[in-house]
Short mmCIF file of C-alpha atoms and ligand atoms in Angstrom, two decimals:
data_model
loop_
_atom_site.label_atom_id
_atom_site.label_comp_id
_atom_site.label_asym_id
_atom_site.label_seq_id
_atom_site.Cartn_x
_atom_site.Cartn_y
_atom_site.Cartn_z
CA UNK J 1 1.26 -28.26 1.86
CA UNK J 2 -0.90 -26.62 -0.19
CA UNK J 3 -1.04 -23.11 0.72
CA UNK J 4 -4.42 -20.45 1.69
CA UNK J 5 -4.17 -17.38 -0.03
CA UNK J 6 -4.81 -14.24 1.25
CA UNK J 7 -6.60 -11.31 -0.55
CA UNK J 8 -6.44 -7.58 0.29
CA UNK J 9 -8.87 -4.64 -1.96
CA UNK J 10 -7.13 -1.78 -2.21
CA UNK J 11 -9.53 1.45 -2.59
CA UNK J 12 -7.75 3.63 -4.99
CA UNK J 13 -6.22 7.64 -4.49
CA UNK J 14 -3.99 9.73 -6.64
CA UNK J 15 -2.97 7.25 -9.13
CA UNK J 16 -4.00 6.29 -13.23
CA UNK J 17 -5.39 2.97 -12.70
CA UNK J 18 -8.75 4.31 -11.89
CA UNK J 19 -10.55 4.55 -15.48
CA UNK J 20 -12.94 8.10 -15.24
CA UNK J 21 -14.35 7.44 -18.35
CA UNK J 22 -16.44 4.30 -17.62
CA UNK J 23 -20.23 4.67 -16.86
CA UNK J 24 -19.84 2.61 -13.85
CA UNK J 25 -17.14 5.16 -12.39
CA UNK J 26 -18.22 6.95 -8.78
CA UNK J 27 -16.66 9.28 -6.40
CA UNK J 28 -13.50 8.77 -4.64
CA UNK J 29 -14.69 11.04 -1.81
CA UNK J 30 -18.01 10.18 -0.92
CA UNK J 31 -18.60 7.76 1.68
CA UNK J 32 -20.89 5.43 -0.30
CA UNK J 33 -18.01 4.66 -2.30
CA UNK J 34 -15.57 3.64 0.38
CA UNK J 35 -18.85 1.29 1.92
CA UNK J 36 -19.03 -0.58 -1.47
CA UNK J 37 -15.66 -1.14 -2.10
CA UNK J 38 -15.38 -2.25 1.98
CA UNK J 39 -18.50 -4.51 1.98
CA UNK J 40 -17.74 -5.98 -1.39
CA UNK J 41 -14.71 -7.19 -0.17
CA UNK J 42 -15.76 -8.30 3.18
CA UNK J 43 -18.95 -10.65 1.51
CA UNK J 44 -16.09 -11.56 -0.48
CA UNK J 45 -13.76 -12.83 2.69
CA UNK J 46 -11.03 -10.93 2.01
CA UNK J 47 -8.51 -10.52 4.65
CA UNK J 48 -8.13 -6.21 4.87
CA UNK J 49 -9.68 -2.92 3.06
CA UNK J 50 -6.72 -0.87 2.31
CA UNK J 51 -6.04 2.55 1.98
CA UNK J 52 -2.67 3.99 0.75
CA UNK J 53 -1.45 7.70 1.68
CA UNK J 54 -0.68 11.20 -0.04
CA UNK J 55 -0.81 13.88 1.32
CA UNK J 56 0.19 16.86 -0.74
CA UNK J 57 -1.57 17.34 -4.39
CA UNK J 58 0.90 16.73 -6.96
CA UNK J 59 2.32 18.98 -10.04
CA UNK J 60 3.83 18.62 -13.31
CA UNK J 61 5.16 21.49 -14.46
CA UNK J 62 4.09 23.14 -11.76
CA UNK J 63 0.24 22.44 -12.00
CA UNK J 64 -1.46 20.22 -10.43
CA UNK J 65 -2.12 16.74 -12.14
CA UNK J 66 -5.42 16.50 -12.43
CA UNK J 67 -5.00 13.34 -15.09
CA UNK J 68 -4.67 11.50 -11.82
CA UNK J 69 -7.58 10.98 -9.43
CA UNK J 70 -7.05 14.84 -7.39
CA UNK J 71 -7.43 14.53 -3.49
CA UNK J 72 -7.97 12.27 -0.74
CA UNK J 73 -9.93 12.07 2.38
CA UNK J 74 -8.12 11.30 6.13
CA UNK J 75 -7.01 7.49 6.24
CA UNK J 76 -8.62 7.58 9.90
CA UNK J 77 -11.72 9.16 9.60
CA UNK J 78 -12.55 6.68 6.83
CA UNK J 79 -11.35 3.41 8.29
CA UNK J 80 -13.07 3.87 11.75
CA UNK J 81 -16.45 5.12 9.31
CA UNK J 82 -15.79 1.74 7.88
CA UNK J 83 -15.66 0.12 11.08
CA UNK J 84 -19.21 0.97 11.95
CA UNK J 85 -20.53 -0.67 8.69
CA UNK J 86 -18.17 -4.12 8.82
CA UNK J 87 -17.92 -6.98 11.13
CA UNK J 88 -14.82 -9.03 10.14
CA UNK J 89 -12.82 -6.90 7.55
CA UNK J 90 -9.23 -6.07 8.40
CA UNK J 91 -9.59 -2.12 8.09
CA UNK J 92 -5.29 -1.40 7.24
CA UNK J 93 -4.64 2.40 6.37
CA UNK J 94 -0.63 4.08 5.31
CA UNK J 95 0.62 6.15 7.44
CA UNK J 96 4.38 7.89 7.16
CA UNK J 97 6.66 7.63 10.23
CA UNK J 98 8.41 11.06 9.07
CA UNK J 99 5.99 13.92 9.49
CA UNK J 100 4.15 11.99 11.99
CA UNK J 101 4.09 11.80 16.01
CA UNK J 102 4.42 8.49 17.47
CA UNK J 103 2.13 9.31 20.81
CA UNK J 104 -0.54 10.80 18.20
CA UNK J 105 -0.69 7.78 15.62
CA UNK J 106 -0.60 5.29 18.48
CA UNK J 107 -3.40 6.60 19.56
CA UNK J 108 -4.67 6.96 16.39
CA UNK J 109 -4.55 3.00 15.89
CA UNK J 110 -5.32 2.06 19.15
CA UNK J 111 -8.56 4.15 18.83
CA UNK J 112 -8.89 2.26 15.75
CA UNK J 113 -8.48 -1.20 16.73
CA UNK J 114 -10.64 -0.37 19.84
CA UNK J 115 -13.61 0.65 17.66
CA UNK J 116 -13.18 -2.10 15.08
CA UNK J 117 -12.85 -5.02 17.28
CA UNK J 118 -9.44 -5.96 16.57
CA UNK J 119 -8.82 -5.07 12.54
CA UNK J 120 -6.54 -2.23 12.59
CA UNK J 121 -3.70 -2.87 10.40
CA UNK J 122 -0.65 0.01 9.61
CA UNK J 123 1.40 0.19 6.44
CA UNK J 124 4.34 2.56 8.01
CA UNK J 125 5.72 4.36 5.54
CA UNK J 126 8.87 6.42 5.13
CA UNK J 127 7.27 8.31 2.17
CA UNK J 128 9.60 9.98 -0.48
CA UNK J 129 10.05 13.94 -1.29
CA UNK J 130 10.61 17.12 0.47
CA UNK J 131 8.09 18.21 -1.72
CA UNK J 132 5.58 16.61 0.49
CA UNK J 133 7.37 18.03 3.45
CA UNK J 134 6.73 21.56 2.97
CA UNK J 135 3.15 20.90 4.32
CA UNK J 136 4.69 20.02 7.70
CA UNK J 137 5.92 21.92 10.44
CA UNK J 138 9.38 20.63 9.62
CA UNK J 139 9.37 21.22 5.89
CA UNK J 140 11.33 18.84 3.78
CA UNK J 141 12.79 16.91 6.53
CA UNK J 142 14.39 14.01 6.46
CA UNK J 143 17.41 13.10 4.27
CA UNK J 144 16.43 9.72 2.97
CA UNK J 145 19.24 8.10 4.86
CA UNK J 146 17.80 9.26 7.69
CA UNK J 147 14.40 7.84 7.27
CA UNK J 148 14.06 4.66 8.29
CA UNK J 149 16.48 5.51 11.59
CA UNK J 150 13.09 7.16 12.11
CA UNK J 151 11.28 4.79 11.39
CA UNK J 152 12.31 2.18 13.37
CA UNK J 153 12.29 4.29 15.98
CA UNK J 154 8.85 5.66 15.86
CA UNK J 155 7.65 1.70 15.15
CA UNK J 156 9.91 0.63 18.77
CA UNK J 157 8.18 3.97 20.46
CA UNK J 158 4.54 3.17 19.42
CA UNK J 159 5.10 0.00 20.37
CA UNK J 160 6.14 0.59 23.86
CA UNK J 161 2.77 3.06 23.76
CA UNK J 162 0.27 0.32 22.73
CA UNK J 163 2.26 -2.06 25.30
CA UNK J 164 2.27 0.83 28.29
CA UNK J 165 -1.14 -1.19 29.06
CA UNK J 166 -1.60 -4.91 29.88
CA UNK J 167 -4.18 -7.04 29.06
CA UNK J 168 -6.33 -6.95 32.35
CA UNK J 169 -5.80 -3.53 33.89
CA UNK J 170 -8.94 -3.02 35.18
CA UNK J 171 -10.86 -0.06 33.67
CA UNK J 172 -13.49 0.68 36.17
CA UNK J 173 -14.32 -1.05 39.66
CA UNK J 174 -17.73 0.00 40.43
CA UNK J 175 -17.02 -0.88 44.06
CA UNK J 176 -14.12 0.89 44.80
CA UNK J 177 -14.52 3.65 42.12
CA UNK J 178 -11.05 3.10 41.07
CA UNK J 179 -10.44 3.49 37.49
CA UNK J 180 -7.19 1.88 36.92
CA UNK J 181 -5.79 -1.78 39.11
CA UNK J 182 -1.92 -0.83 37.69
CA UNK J 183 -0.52 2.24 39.19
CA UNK J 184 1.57 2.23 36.52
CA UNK J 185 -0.71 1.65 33.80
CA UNK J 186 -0.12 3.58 30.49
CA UNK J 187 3.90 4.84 31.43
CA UNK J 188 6.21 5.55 28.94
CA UNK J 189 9.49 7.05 28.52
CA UNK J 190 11.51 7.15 25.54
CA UNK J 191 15.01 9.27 24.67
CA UNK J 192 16.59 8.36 21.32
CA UNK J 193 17.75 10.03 18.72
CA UNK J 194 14.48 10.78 17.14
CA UNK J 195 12.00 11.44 20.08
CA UNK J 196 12.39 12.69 23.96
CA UNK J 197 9.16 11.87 25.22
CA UNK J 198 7.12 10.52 28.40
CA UNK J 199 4.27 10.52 29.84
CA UNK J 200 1.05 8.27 30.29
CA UNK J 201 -1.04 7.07 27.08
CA UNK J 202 -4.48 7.42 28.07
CA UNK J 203 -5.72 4.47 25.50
CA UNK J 204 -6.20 1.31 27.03
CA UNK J 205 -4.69 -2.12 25.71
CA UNK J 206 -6.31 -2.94 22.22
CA UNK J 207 -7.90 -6.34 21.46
CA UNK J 208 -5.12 -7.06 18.95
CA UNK J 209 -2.40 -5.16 21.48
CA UNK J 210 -0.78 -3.26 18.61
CA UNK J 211 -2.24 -3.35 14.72
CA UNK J 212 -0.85 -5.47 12.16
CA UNK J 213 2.41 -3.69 10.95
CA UNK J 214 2.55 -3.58 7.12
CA UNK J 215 5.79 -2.36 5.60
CA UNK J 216 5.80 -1.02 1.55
CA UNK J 217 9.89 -0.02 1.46
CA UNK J 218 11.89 -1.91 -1.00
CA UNK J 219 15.56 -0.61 -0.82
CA UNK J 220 17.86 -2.93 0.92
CA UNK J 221 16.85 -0.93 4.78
CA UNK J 222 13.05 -1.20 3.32
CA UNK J 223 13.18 -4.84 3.60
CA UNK J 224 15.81 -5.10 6.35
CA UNK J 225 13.06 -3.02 8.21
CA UNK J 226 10.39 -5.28 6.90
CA UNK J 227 12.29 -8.40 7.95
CA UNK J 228 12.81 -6.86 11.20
CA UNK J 229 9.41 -5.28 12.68
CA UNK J 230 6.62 -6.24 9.97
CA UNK J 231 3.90 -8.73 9.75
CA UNK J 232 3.14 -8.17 6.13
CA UNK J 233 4.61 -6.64 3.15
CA UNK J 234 3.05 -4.81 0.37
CA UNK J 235 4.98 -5.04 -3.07
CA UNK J 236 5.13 -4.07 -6.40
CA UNK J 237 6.65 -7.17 -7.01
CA UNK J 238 3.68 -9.41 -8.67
CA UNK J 239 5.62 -11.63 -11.56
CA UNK J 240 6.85 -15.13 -11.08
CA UNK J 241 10.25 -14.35 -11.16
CA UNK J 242 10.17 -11.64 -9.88
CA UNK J 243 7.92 -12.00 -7.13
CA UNK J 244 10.24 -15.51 -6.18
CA UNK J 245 13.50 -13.39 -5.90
CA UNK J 246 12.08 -11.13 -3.84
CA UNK J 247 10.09 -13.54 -1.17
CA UNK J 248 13.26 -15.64 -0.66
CA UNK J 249 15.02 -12.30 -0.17
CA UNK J 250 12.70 -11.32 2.32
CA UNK J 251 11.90 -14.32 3.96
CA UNK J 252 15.49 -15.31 3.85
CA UNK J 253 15.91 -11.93 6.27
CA UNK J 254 14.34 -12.98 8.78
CA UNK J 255 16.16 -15.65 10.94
CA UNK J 256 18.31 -12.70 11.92
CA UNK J 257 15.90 -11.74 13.44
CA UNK J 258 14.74 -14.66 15.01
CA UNK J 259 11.73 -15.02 13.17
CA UNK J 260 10.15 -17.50 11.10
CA UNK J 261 8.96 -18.06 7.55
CA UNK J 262 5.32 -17.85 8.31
CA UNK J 263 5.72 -14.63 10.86
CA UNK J 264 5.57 -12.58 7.24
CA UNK J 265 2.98 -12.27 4.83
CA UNK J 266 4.21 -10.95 1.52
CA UNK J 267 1.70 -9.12 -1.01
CA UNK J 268 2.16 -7.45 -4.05
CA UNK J 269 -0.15 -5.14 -5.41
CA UNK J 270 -1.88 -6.62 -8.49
CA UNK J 271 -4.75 -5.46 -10.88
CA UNK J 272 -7.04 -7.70 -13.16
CA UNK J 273 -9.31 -7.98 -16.13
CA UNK J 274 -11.98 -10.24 -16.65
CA UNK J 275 -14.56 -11.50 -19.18
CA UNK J 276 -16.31 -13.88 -20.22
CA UNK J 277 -13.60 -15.93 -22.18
CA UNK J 278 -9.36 -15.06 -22.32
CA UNK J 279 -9.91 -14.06 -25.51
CA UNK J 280 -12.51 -10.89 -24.50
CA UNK J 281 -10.71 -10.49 -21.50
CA UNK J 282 -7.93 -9.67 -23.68
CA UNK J 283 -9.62 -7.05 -25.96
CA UNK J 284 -11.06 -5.53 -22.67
CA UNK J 285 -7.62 -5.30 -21.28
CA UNK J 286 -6.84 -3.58 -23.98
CA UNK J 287 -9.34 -0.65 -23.83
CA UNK J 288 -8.88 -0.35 -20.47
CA UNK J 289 -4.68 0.09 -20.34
CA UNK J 290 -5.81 3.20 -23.55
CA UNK J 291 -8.12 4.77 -21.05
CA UNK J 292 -5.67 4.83 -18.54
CA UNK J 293 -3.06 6.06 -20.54
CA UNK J 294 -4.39 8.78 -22.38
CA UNK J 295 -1.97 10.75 -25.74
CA UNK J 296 -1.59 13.42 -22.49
CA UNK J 297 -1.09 10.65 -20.21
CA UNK J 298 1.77 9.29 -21.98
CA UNK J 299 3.38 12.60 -22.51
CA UNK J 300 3.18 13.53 -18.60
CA UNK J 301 4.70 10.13 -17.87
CA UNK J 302 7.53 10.10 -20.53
CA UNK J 303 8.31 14.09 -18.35
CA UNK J 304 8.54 12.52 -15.48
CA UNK J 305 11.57 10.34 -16.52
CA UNK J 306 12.85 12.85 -19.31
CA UNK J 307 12.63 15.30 -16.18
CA UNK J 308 11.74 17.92 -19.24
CA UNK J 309 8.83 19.89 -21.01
CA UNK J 310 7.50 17.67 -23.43
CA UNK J 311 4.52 18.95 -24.03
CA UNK J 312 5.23 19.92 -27.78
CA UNK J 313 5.76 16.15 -28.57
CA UNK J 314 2.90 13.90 -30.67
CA UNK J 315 1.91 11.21 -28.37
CA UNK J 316 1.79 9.28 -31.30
CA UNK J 317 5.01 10.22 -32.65
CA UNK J 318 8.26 8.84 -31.94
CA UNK J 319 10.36 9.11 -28.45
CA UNK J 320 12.14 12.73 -28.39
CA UNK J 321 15.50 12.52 -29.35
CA UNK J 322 17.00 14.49 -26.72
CA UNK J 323 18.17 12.62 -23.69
CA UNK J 324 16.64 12.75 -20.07
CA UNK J 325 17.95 15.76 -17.36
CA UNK J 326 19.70 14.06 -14.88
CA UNK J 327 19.76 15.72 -11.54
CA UNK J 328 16.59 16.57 -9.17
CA UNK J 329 13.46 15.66 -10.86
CA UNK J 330 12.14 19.54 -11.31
CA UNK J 331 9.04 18.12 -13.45
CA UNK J 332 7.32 16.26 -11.28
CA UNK J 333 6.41 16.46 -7.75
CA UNK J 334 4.89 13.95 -5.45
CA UNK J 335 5.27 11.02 -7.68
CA UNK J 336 6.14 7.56 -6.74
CA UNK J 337 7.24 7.03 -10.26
CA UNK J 338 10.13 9.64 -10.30
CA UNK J 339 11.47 7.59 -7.75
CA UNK J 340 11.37 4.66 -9.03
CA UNK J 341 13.97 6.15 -12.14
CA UNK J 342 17.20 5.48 -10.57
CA UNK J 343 18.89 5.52 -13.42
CA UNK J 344 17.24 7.80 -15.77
CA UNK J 345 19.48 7.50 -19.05
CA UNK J 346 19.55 3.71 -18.54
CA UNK J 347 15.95 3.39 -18.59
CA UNK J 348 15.52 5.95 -21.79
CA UNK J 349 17.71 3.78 -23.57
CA UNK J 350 15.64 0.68 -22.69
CA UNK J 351 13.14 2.31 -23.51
CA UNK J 352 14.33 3.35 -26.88
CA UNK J 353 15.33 0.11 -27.64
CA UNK J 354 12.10 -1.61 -27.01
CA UNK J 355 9.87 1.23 -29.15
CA UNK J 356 12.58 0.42 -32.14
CA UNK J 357 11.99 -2.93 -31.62
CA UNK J 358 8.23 -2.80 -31.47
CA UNK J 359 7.90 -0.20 -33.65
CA UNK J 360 6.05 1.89 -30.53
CA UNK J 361 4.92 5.49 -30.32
CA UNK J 362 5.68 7.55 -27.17
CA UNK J 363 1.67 6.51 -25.73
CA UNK J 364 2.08 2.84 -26.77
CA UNK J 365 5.29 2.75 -25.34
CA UNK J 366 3.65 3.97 -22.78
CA UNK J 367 1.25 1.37 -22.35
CA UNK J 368 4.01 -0.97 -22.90
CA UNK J 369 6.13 -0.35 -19.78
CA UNK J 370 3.46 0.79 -17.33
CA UNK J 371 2.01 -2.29 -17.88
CA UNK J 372 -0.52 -2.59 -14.86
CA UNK J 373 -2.67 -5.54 -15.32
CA UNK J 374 -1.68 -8.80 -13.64
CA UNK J 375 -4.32 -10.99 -14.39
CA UNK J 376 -6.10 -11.04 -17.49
CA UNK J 377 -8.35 -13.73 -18.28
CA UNK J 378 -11.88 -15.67 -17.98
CA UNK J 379 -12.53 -16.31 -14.28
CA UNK J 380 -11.15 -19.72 -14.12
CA UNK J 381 -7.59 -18.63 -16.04
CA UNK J 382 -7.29 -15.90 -12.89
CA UNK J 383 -8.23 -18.00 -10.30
CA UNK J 384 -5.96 -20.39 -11.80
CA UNK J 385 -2.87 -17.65 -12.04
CA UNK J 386 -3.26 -16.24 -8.97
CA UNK J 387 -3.22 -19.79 -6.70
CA UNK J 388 -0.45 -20.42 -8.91
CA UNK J 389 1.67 -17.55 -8.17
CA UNK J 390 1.02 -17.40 -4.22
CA UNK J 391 1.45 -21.91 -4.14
CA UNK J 392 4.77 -21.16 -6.22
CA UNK J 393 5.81 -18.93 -3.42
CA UNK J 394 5.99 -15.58 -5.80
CA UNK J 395 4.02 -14.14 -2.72
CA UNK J 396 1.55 -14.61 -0.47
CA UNK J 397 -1.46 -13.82 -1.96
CA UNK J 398 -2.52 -9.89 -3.38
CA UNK J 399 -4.05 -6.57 -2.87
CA UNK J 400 -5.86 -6.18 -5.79
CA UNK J 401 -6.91 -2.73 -7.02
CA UNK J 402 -9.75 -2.52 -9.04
CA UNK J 403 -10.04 -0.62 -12.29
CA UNK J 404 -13.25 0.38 -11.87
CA UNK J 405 -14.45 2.67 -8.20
CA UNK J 406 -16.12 1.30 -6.25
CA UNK J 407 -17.76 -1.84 -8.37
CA UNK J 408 -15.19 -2.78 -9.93
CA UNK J 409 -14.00 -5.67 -7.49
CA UNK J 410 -17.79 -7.26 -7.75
CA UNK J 411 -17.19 -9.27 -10.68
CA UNK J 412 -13.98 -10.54 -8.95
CA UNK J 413 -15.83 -11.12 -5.67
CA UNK J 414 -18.67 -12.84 -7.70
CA UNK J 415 -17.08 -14.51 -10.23
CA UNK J 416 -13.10 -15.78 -8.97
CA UNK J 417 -13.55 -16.30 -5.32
CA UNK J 418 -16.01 -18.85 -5.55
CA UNK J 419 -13.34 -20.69 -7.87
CA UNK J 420 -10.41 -20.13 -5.45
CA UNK J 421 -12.91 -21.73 -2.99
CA UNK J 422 -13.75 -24.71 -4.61
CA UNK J 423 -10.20 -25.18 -4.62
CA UNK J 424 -10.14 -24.78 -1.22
CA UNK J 425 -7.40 -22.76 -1.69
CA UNK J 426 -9.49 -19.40 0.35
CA UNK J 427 -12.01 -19.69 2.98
CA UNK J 428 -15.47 -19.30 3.34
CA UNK J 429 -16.20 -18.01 6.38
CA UNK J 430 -13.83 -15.73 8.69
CA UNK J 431 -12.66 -18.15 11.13
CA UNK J 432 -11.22 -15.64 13.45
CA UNK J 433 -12.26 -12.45 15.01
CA UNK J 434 -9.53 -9.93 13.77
CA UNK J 435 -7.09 -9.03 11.29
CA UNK J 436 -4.33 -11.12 12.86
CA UNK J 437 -6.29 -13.87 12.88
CA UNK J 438 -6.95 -13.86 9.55
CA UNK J 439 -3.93 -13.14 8.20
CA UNK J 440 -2.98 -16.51 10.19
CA UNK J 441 -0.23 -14.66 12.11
CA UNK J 442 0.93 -15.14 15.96
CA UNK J 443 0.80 -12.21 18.24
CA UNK J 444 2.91 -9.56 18.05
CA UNK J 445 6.51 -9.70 18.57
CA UNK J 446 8.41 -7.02 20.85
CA UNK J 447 11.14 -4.85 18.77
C1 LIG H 501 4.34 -0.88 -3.12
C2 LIG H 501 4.68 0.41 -2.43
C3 LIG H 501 3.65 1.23 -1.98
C4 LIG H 501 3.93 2.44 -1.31
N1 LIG H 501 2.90 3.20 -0.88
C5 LIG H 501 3.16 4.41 -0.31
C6 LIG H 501 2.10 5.26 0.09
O1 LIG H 501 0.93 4.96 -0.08
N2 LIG H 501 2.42 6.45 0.65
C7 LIG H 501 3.70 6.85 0.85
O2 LIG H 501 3.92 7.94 1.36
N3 LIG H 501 4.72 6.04 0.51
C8 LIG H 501 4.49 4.86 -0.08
N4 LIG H 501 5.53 4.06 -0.46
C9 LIG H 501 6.90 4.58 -0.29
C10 LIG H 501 7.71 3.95 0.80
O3 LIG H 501 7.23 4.22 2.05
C11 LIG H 501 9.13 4.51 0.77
O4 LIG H 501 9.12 5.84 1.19
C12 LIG H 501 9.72 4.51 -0.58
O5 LIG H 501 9.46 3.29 -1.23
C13 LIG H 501 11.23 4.73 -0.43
O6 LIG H 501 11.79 3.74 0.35
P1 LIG H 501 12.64 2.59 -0.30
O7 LIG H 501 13.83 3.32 -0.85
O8 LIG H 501 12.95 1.64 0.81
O9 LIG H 501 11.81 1.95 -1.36
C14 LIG H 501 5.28 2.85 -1.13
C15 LIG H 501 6.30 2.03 -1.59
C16 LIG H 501 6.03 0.83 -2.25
C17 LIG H 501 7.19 -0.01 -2.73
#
């Protein structure tokens, strides 16, 4: 059966995708920004606007990092703005289960889902450093094998929050100037390991009952967690291969937990290029991956896995010759990347190998392995790749992040969607009212 794909724009914060440089480039701040990216994708059909999270400024060498775009408005304050000026767009924002309260972010999306109609969507997060921790009460809490006990308990507490009211309670009777028909509406009580809380929660039931749950882990308890309470994934995951390994993984989780194939959407993040013909798409592709990766750029990101000062290397020299400092990263702070270096001296000596081979400096080298664009092509050869990838069963479908904020998804909206279409491999009209329906998923399971 030929499979509908599902598309997701992802409005960028801290990161080096964004290109400052080009004319077109706006504000990440101001609200006009947010609208265009939001409405864009919703003329577009797309399935959810989404917002990832950070929330501490980060430093290199104990600056901040201003090569990355600095600071980020609230994730709620934005989405229900949003709400006001959409009708059908899935509004989906990260928030971390660790520093958070469940009785205070259930609220926060039941609020949400309330004011937007039923297109509240939450990517629950474990997020990754103590570093971000000192800004909290409990700085630097959790150990990360604590986390996703957290977690899972936060996502089972909210969950008995948004389901404290039932579909019906009456909210006012006029005639009897009774507020509530359930005595009992809105108790909760909850004593685990993580929380000792009860009470009443004072928002009624949500049109979609709870958001969609999106899940972004992707250690074995990421997906274990994913398998087990989320509707939807988000991945880094976008190759063929790669992409295949991991859906079967995923999907191949979920029986356990009796669920089925269908009950989760996977999504990796993806970027694109396009012109007028592969060939200029190419070229294009290839200005855009040196603006993003700047000589200072390259020498930041070849710290962050060095875990040393680098700073009196030639970008366009040769890799330094001393090896990486294993131990805590002391370079870089609040990165995903650092993370992602499990193995520091293993990846250096890729990494070696590859600029021998190619004959790379540090910033090409650079460019090399942070490769970030997925599609790269004339309208037709994306449309083509990305219907391939998602009826190949890499994934689902994508959250694209454009290069470009906010326009840079219009050419994609304009230009691919109409081919995906015609292939009627994506709709044209929303033919549900919220997020759940769109993303073609049943109602929400109890965990
Ligand atoms: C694709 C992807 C996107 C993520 N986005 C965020 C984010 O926006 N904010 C955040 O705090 N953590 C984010 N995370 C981090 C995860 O929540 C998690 O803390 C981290 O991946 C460590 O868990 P793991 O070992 O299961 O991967 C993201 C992870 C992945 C894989």
């Amino acid at each position: 059966m030929t499979k509908q794909i599902h598309l997701a724009a992802h409005f960028p914060g801290v990161n080096n995708t964004t290109v400052w440089s080009d004319p077109e480039a706006g504000s990440h701040i101001e609200f006009s920004s947010f609208v265009h990216l939001a409405q864009t994708a919703e003329r577009a059909k797309f399935d959810f606007f989404f917002l990832a999270e950070g929330l501490r400024l980060r430093e290199q060498g104990g600056q901040i990092y201003d090569l990355d775009v600095v600071g980020r408005p609230d994730t709620f304050t934005v989405l229900a703005a949003l709400a006001a000026v959409t009708e059908r767009l899935g509004l989906t924002g990260t928030i971390n289960s660790t520093f958070n309260e469940p009785y205070e972010v259930a609220r926060q999306f039941a609020s949400l889902d309330h004011l937007s109609a039923g297109r509240a969507g939450w990517n629950v997060v474990t997020s990754w450093d103590a570093f971000t921790g000192e800004n909290f009460r409990r700085g630097g809490y959790l150990p990360a094998e604590d986390r996703y006990v957290r977690a899972k308990r936060f996502l089972e507490t909210a969950a008995e929050l948004f389901d404290s009211w039932r579909d019906g309670d009456v909210l006012a009777d006029k005639e009897t100037g009774r507020f509530l028909a359930r005595d009992d509406a809105g108790a909760f009580e909850r004593h685990d390991s993580q929380f000792d809380i009860k009470g009443r929660f004072n928002v009624p039931r949500s049109p979609q009952g709870r958001p969609v749950i999106l899940q972004a882990g992707d250690s074995d308890e990421g997906r274990e967690f994913a398998a087990a309470t989320a509707d939807a994934i988000f991945t880094r995951h976008g190759t063929k291969e790669a992409g295949q390994e991991f859906y079967r993984d995923v999907k191949g989780r979920l029986a356990r937990y009796g669920r089925q194939h269908s009950d989760l959407v996977v999504l990796p993040a993806a970027t694109f290029v396009l012109g007028d013909t592969d060939a200029e798409a190419q070229e294009l592709a290839d200005v855009v991956r040196h603006q993003q990766v700047s000589g200072q750029t390259a020498i930041k990101f070849l710290e962050q896995l060095w875990n040393r000062d680098l700073s009196e290397y030639d970008p366009d020299g040769p890799l330094p010759e001393v090896d990486p400092l294993v131990g805590e990263n002391t370079i870089a702070r609040g990165r995903a990347s650092v993370r992602m270096y499990r193995d520091p001296l293993a990846t250096a000596k890729q990494w070696r190998e590859l600029a021998e081979a190619k004959n790379l400096s540090i910033r090409e080298l650079i460019i090399e392995v942070t490769g970030r664009q997925n599609f790269v092509g004339a309208p037709n050869t994306v449309a083509e790749s990305i219907n391939d990838l998602v009826q190949a069963d890499a994934c689902d479908g994508f959250i694209l992040v454009p290069h470009v904020t906010p326009g840079g998804l219009d050419p994609f909206a304009d230009k691919v969607v109409p081919l995906l279409q015609e292939r009627g491999v994506f709709r044209t009209e929303y033919s549900g009212e919220t997020l759940r329906d769109h993303l073609g998923l049943k109602a929400p399971k109890s965990f």
